[in-house]
Amino acid sequence: MRALITFITGLAFGLGLAVSEMTNPAVVLGFLDIFGDWNPSLIFVMGGAVLVGMVGYLIRSKREKPWLADKWYIPTRRDIDHNLVIGASLFGIGWGLSGYCPGPGLTALVNNPSEGAYFMAALVAGSALFHFQNHRKSN
């Protein structure tokens, strides 16, 4: 049952990305270009995401535990440290340069394989670098 719900949720997420044109880097870059040829259409995508998040928060506050898990996994840290700022900055720079974040980057492997392959290679390399750096710190 979990696998089926995970599949359906992923399918809905991918469909949402495609319908909202988040898989089109030109649209994303147009949204990020506020001083140029700005495309404000993704404000509705963000608004929809905020609404879904609010509904999720309300559901979480009313339920003892999730439907398909033993407990809620809620982050406990609330501090803003240099690792968070650097990581968020790198993510934003990568998104702004490429027009892809990880979800749409995966769809680019099908929609635009040459760009998608470069993006996914950079994503995997960055993830490996992060893992290597954190593993080295803990030893």
PDB file of N, CA and C in Angstrom, residues 5-23 45 48-49 52 91 95 101-107:
ATOM      1  N   ILE A   5       0.872   4.328  -2.794  1.00  0.00           N
ATOM      2  CA  ILE A   5       0.626   5.730  -2.439  1.00  0.00           C
ATOM      3  C   ILE A   5       1.840   6.583  -2.780  1.00  0.00           C
ATOM      4  N   THR A   6       3.039   6.054  -2.580  1.00  0.00           N
ATOM      5  CA  THR A   6       4.254   6.776  -2.954  1.00  0.00           C
ATOM      6  C   THR A   6       4.278   7.015  -4.460  1.00  0.00           C
ATOM      7  N   PHE A   7       3.934   5.997  -5.231  1.00  0.00           N
ATOM      8  CA  PHE A   7       3.893   6.129  -6.684  1.00  0.00           C
ATOM      9  C   PHE A   7       2.867   7.172  -7.117  1.00  0.00           C
ATOM     10  N   ILE A   8       1.666   7.106  -6.556  1.00  0.00           N
ATOM     11  CA  ILE A   8       0.605   8.049  -6.923  1.00  0.00           C
ATOM     12  C   ILE A   8       0.996   9.473  -6.530  1.00  0.00           C
ATOM     13  N   THR A   9       1.610   9.630  -5.363  1.00  0.00           N
ATOM     14  CA  THR A   9       2.049  10.950  -4.918  1.00  0.00           C
ATOM     15  C   THR A   9       3.125  11.497  -5.852  1.00  0.00           C
ATOM     16  N   GLY A  10       4.094  10.672  -6.213  1.00  0.00           N
ATOM     17  CA  GLY A  10       5.139  11.092  -7.145  1.00  0.00           C
ATOM     18  C   GLY A  10       4.570  11.438  -8.511  1.00  0.00           C
ATOM     19  N   LEU A  11       3.604  10.661  -8.960  1.00  0.00           N
ATOM     20  CA  LEU A  11       2.951  10.933 -10.238  1.00  0.00           C
ATOM     21  C   LEU A  11       2.211  12.272 -10.195  1.00  0.00           C
ATOM     22  N   ALA A  12       1.499  12.527  -9.096  1.00  0.00           N
ATOM     23  CA  ALA A  12       0.796  13.804  -8.946  1.00  0.00           C
ATOM     24  C   ALA A  12       1.784  14.968  -8.911  1.00  0.00           C
ATOM     25  N   PHE A  13       2.917  14.773  -8.217  1.00  0.00           N
ATOM     26  CA  PHE A  13       3.944  15.813  -8.152  1.00  0.00           C
ATOM     27  C   PHE A  13       4.505  16.097  -9.539  1.00  0.00           C
ATOM     28  N   GLY A  14       4.850  15.046 -10.269  1.00  0.00           N
ATOM     29  CA  GLY A  14       5.378  15.208 -11.627  1.00  0.00           C
ATOM     30  C   GLY A  14       4.370  15.857 -12.553  1.00  0.00           C
ATOM     31  N   LEU A  15       3.117  15.472 -12.444  1.00  0.00           N
ATOM     32  CA  LEU A  15       2.072  16.077 -13.261  1.00  0.00           C
ATOM     33  C   LEU A  15       1.928  17.562 -12.923  1.00  0.00           C
ATOM     34  N   GLY A  16       1.999  17.879 -11.639  1.00  0.00           N
ATOM     35  CA  GLY A  16       1.943  19.283 -11.220  1.00  0.00           C
ATOM     36  C   GLY A  16       3.097  20.084 -11.777  1.00  0.00           C
ATOM     37  N   LEU A  17       4.294  19.501 -11.770  1.00  0.00           N
ATOM     38  CA  LEU A  17       5.457  20.176 -12.351  1.00  0.00           C
ATOM     39  C   LEU A  17       5.247  20.442 -13.839  1.00  0.00           C
ATOM     40  N   ALA A  18       4.733  19.435 -14.537  1.00  0.00           N
ATOM     41  CA  ALA A  18       4.541  19.580 -15.985  1.00  0.00           C
ATOM     42  C   ALA A  18       3.450  20.592 -16.304  1.00  0.00           C
ATOM     43  N   VAL A  19       2.315  20.515 -15.615  1.00  0.00           N
ATOM     44  CA  VAL A  19       1.193  21.422 -15.884  1.00  0.00           C
ATOM     45  C   VAL A  19       1.578  22.870 -15.570  1.00  0.00           C
ATOM     46  N   SER A  20       2.337  23.061 -14.491  1.00  0.00           N
ATOM     47  CA  SER A  20       2.727  24.419 -14.096  1.00  0.00           C
ATOM     48  C   SER A  20       3.913  24.943 -14.890  1.00  0.00           C
ATOM     49  N   GLU A  21       4.459  24.119 -15.756  1.00  0.00           N
ATOM     50  CA  GLU A  21       5.625  24.440 -16.591  1.00  0.00           C
ATOM     51  C   GLU A  21       6.905  24.639 -15.780  1.00  0.00           C
ATOM     52  N   MET A  22       6.949  24.061 -14.589  1.00  0.00           N
ATOM     53  CA  MET A  22       8.183  24.095 -13.795  1.00  0.00           C
ATOM     54  C   MET A  22       9.263  23.241 -14.448  1.00  0.00           C
ATOM     55  N   THR A  23       8.899  22.397 -15.386  1.00  0.00           N
ATOM     56  CA  THR A  23       9.884  21.577 -16.099  1.00  0.00           C
ATOM     57  C   THR A  23      10.503  22.323 -17.271  1.00  0.00           C
ATOM     58  N   VAL A  45       2.004  28.954  -8.744  1.00  0.00           N
ATOM     59  CA  VAL A  45       2.571  27.667  -8.331  1.00  0.00           C
ATOM     60  C   VAL A  45       3.018  27.759  -6.873  1.00  0.00           C
ATOM     61  N   GLY A  48       0.002  27.894  -4.610  1.00  0.00           N
ATOM     62  CA  GLY A  48      -0.575  26.551  -4.463  1.00  0.00           C
ATOM     63  C   GLY A  48       0.248  25.686  -3.521  1.00  0.00           C
ATOM     64  N   ALA A  49       1.575  25.793  -3.614  1.00  0.00           N
ATOM     65  CA  ALA A  49       2.443  25.016  -2.731  1.00  0.00           C
ATOM     66  C   ALA A  49       2.267  25.451  -1.279  1.00  0.00           C
ATOM     67  N   VAL A  52      -1.051  23.970  -0.035  1.00  0.00           N
ATOM     68  CA  VAL A  52      -0.911  22.537   0.253  1.00  0.00           C
ATOM     69  C   VAL A  52      -0.123  22.340   1.551  1.00  0.00           C
ATOM     70  N   PHE A  91      22.199  26.153  -3.815  1.00  0.00           N
ATOM     71  CA  PHE A  91      20.990  25.650  -4.459  1.00  0.00           C
ATOM     72  C   PHE A  91      20.378  26.739  -5.339  1.00  0.00           C
ATOM     73  N   TRP A  95      19.977  26.768  -9.356  1.00  0.00           N
ATOM     74  CA  TRP A  95      18.634  26.873  -9.935  1.00  0.00           C
ATOM     75  C   TRP A  95      18.573  28.055 -10.891  1.00  0.00           C
ATOM     76  N   CYS A 101      15.499  22.693 -10.744  1.00  0.00           N
ATOM     77  CA  CYS A 101      15.753  22.191  -9.400  1.00  0.00           C
ATOM     78  C   CYS A 101      15.612  20.663  -9.516  1.00  0.00           C
ATOM     79  N   PRO A 102      15.860  19.890  -8.465  1.00  0.00           N
ATOM     80  CA  PRO A 102      15.961  18.433  -8.642  1.00  0.00           C
ATOM     81  C   PRO A 102      14.773  17.739  -9.305  1.00  0.00           C
ATOM     82  N   GLY A 103      13.533  18.076  -8.944  1.00  0.00           N
ATOM     83  CA  GLY A 103      12.378  17.415  -9.560  1.00  0.00           C
ATOM     84  C   GLY A 103      12.313  17.632 -11.063  1.00  0.00           C
ATOM     85  N   PRO A 104      12.263  18.878 -11.509  1.00  0.00           N
ATOM     86  CA  PRO A 104      12.259  19.130 -12.950  1.00  0.00           C
ATOM     87  C   PRO A 104      13.541  18.662 -13.635  1.00  0.00           C
ATOM     88  N   GLY A 105      14.655  18.630 -12.907  1.00  0.00           N
ATOM     89  CA  GLY A 105      15.900  18.129 -13.490  1.00  0.00           C
ATOM     90  C   GLY A 105      15.772  16.673 -13.909  1.00  0.00           C
ATOM     91  N   LEU A 106      15.043  15.896 -13.110  1.00  0.00           N
ATOM     92  CA  LEU A 106      14.801  14.497 -13.482  1.00  0.00           C
ATOM     93  C   LEU A 106      13.947  14.402 -14.738  1.00  0.00           C
ATOM     94  N   THR A 107      12.938  15.260 -14.843  1.00  0.00           N
ATOM     95  CA  THR A 107      12.094  15.203 -16.039  1.00  0.00           C
ATOM     96  C   THR A 107      12.868  15.634 -17.276  1.00  0.00           C
TER      97      THR A 107
END
